[in-house]
PDB file of C-alpha atoms in Angstrom:
ATOM      1  CA  MET B 121      -3.760 -26.136 -13.082  1.00 95.00           C
ATOM      2  CA  ILE B 122      -6.396 -26.026 -10.292  1.00 98.00           C
ATOM      3  CA  VAL B 123      -6.462 -23.392  -7.605  1.00 98.00           C
ATOM      4  CA  ALA B 124      -8.243 -24.271  -4.276  1.00 98.00           C
ATOM      5  CA  VAL B 125      -9.045 -21.560  -1.938  1.00 98.00           C
ATOM      6  CA  VAL B 126      -9.660 -22.824   1.545  1.00 98.00           C
ATOM      7  CA  GLN B 127     -11.495 -20.366   4.024  1.00 98.00           C
ATOM      8  CA  ILE B 128     -11.817 -20.875   7.691  1.00 97.00           C
ATOM      9  CA  ALA B 129     -13.810 -18.497   9.938  1.00 96.00           C
ATOM     10  CA  LEU B 130     -11.271 -17.703  12.483  1.00 93.00           C
ATOM     11  CA  PRO B 131     -10.327 -14.496  14.330  1.00 94.00           C
ATOM     12  CA  ARG B 132      -7.461 -12.781  12.900  1.00 96.00           C
ATOM     13  CA  ARG B 133      -3.868 -14.007  14.245  1.00 96.00           C
ATOM     14  CA  SER B 134      -1.144 -11.783  15.096  1.00 97.00           C
ATOM     15  CA  ARG B 135       1.781 -12.034  12.448  1.00 97.00           C
ATOM     16  CA  GLU B 136       3.908 -14.052  14.800  1.00 97.00           C
ATOM     17  CA  ALA B 137       1.065 -16.596  15.656  1.00 96.00           C
ATOM     18  CA  ALA B 138       0.457 -16.853  11.929  1.00 96.00           C
ATOM     19  CA  ILE B 139       3.822 -17.474  11.155  1.00 98.00           C
ATOM     20  CA  ALA B 140       4.278 -20.053  13.870  1.00 97.00           C
ATOM     21  CA  ALA B 141       1.188 -21.936  12.773  1.00 95.00           C
ATOM     22  CA  ALA B 142       2.373 -22.093   9.080  1.00 97.00           C
ATOM     23  CA  GLU B 143       5.768 -23.185  10.116  1.00 98.00           C
ATOM     24  CA  LYS B 144       4.355 -25.936  12.037  1.00 96.00           C
ATOM     25  CA  THR B 145       2.270 -27.441   9.289  1.00 96.00           C
ATOM     26  CA  ALA B 146       4.542 -26.507   6.195  1.00 97.00           C
ATOM     27  CA  PRO B 147       6.308 -29.887   6.303  1.00 97.00           C
ATOM     28  CA  THR B 148       2.930 -31.606   5.722  1.00 96.00           C
ATOM     29  CA  TYR B 149       2.427 -29.711   2.658  1.00 97.00           C
ATOM     30  CA  SER B 150       6.048 -29.943   1.530  1.00 96.00           C
ATOM     31  CA  GLY B 151       5.344 -33.716   1.582  1.00 96.00           C
ATOM     32  CA  LEU B 152       2.625 -33.433  -0.989  1.00 97.00           C
ATOM     33  CA  ALA B 153       4.757 -32.563  -3.835  1.00 96.00           C
ATOM     34  CA  ASP B 154       4.439 -36.098  -5.176  1.00 97.00           C
ATOM     35  CA  LYS B 155       0.635 -35.945  -4.699  1.00 98.00           C
ATOM     36  CA  GLY B 156       0.089 -32.857  -6.933  1.00 98.00           C
ATOM     37  CA  LEU B 157       0.530 -29.977  -4.709  1.00 98.00           C
ATOM     38  CA  LEU B 158       2.665 -27.325  -6.652  1.00 97.00           C
ATOM     39  CA  ARG B 159       2.326 -24.491  -4.167  1.00 97.00           C
ATOM     40  CA  LYS B 160       0.413 -23.211  -0.949  1.00 98.00           C
ATOM     41  CA  TYR B 161       0.059 -19.638   0.309  1.00 98.00           C
ATOM     42  CA  TYR B 162      -1.081 -19.302   3.896  1.00 98.00           C
ATOM     43  CA  LEU B 163      -3.804 -16.794   4.535  1.00 97.00           C
ATOM     44  CA  ASN B 164      -4.706 -14.568   7.516  1.00 97.00           C
ATOM     45  CA  GLY B 165      -6.885 -11.844   7.700  1.00 97.00           C
ATOM     46  CA  ASP B 166      -9.979 -10.148   9.003  1.00 95.00           C
ATOM     47  CA  ALA B 167     -12.287 -12.596   7.035  1.00 92.00           C
ATOM     48  CA  GLY B 168     -10.526 -15.570   8.729  1.00 94.00           C
ATOM     49  CA  GLY B 169      -7.654 -17.889   7.717  1.00 96.00           C
ATOM     50  CA  GLY B 170      -6.805 -20.603   5.307  1.00 97.00           C
ATOM     51  CA  GLY B 171      -4.883 -21.022   2.318  1.00 98.00           C
ATOM     52  CA  VAL B 172      -4.618 -20.768  -1.490  1.00 98.00           C
ATOM     53  CA  TYR B 173      -3.357 -24.096  -2.894  1.00 98.00           C
ATOM     54  CA  PHE B 174      -2.138 -24.743  -6.584  1.00 97.00           C
ATOM     55  CA  TRP B 175      -2.721 -28.335  -7.609  1.00 98.00           C
ATOM     56  CA  SER B 176      -1.632 -30.228 -10.738  1.00 97.00           C
ATOM     57  CA  SER B 177      -5.237 -31.513 -11.263  1.00 97.00           C
ATOM     58  CA  LEU B 178      -8.685 -31.390  -9.722  1.00 98.00           C
ATOM     59  CA  ALA B 179      -8.432 -35.084  -8.954  1.00 98.00           C
ATOM     60  CA  ALA B 180      -5.232 -34.382  -6.967  1.00 98.00           C
ATOM     61  CA  ALA B 181      -6.941 -31.620  -4.959  1.00 98.00           C
ATOM     62  CA  LYS B 182      -9.958 -33.746  -4.276  1.00 98.00           C
ATOM     63  CA  ALA B 183      -7.930 -36.559  -3.086  1.00 98.00           C
ATOM     64  CA  TRP B 184      -6.637 -34.281  -0.281  1.00 98.00           C
ATOM     65  CA  TYR B 185      -9.888 -32.487   0.746  1.00 98.00           C
ATOM     66  CA  THR B 186     -11.702 -35.761   1.923  1.00 97.00           C
ATOM     67  CA  ALA B 187     -14.220 -36.218   4.431  1.00 97.00           C
ATOM     68  CA  GLU B 188     -11.641 -37.040   7.022  1.00 97.00           C
ATOM     69  CA  TRP B 189      -9.723 -33.752   6.153  1.00 97.00           C
ATOM     70  CA  TYR B 190     -12.915 -31.714   6.789  1.00 98.00           C
ATOM     71  CA  ALA B 191     -13.406 -33.528  10.106  1.00 98.00           C
ATOM     72  CA  ARG B 192      -9.817 -32.838  11.151  1.00 96.00           C
ATOM     73  CA  MET B 193      -9.889 -29.273  10.226  1.00 96.00           C
ATOM     74  CA  THR B 194     -13.174 -28.712  11.969  1.00 97.00           C
ATOM     75  CA  ALA B 195     -11.903 -30.389  15.042  1.00 97.00           C
ATOM     76  CA  GLN B 196      -8.805 -28.290  14.949  1.00 93.00           C
ATOM     77  CA  PHE B 197     -10.235 -24.959  14.263  1.00 94.00           C
ATOM     78  CA  GLY B 198     -13.738 -25.234  15.599  1.00 94.00           C
ATOM     79  CA  ALA B 199     -15.183 -24.155  12.217  1.00 96.00           C
ATOM     80  CA  ARG B 200     -15.740 -26.196   9.101  1.00 97.00           C
ATOM     81  CA  PRO B 201     -13.606 -24.885   6.345  1.00 98.00           C
ATOM     82  CA  THR B 202     -15.129 -24.219   2.745  1.00 98.00           C
ATOM     83  CA  VAL B 203     -13.015 -25.164  -0.400  1.00 98.00           C
ATOM     84  CA  THR B 204     -13.760 -23.376  -3.585  1.00 98.00           C
ATOM     85  CA  TYR B 205     -12.101 -24.711  -6.804  1.00 98.00           C
ATOM     86  CA  TYR B 206     -10.928 -22.672  -9.825  1.00 98.00           C
ATOM     87  CA  GLU B 207      -9.594 -23.611 -13.171  1.00 97.00           C
ATOM     88  CA  ASN B 208      -6.317 -21.522 -14.033  1.00 96.00           C
ATOM     89  CA  TYR B 209      -5.125 -21.108 -17.521  1.00 96.00           C
ATOM     90  CA  VAL B 210      -2.958 -18.163 -17.624  1.00 97.00           C
ATOM     91  CA  VAL B 211      -0.420 -16.974 -15.011  1.00 95.00           C
ATOM     92  CA  VAL B 212       1.323 -13.710 -15.110  1.00 97.00           C
ATOM     93  CA  ASP B 213       4.462 -14.135 -13.047  1.00 95.00           C
ATOM     94  CA  ASN B 214       6.252 -10.753 -12.591  1.00 97.00           C
ATOM     95  CA  GLU B 215       8.938 -12.423 -10.528  1.00 96.00           C
ATOM     96  CA  SER B 216      10.111 -14.416 -13.560  1.00 96.00           C
ATOM     97  CA  GLY B 217       9.101 -12.016 -16.196  1.00 97.00           C
ATOM     98  CA  GLU B 218       6.816 -14.757 -17.775  1.00 97.00           C
ATOM     99  CA  VAL B 219       3.274 -15.068 -18.826  1.00 98.00           C
ATOM    100  CA  ARG B 220       2.343 -19.009 -18.790  1.00 96.00           C
ATOM    101  CA  VAL B 221      -0.636 -20.157 -20.704  1.00 97.00           C
ATOM    102  CA  GLU B 222      -1.996 -23.756 -20.506  1.00 93.00           C
ATOM    103  CA  ARG B 223      -3.635 -24.547 -23.654  1.00 91.00           C
ATOM    104  CA  ASP B 224      -4.333 -28.227 -22.979  1.00 79.00           C
TER     105      ASP B 224
END
């Protein structure tokens, strides 16, 4: 699994504004299930906004974060996002009581 952390230098939003923005764009990300997006967490904090995305592969992630995506996000938010990719092999899931390991 690939974890992509997207950060955008934005002022902190109110809780209500952050939820409203997330609800507006959530259908876009729901529609990416067949393109390899497993999960997305929206971020809002003093360091800015963005998201943590869980992708099935690096290729799937990079297919989403294209030059067009960067241009669209920069135009929308007035700041160019940064995307950092991480490989993930082990997940501790306390909600399900599982530890999952990807060995291949």
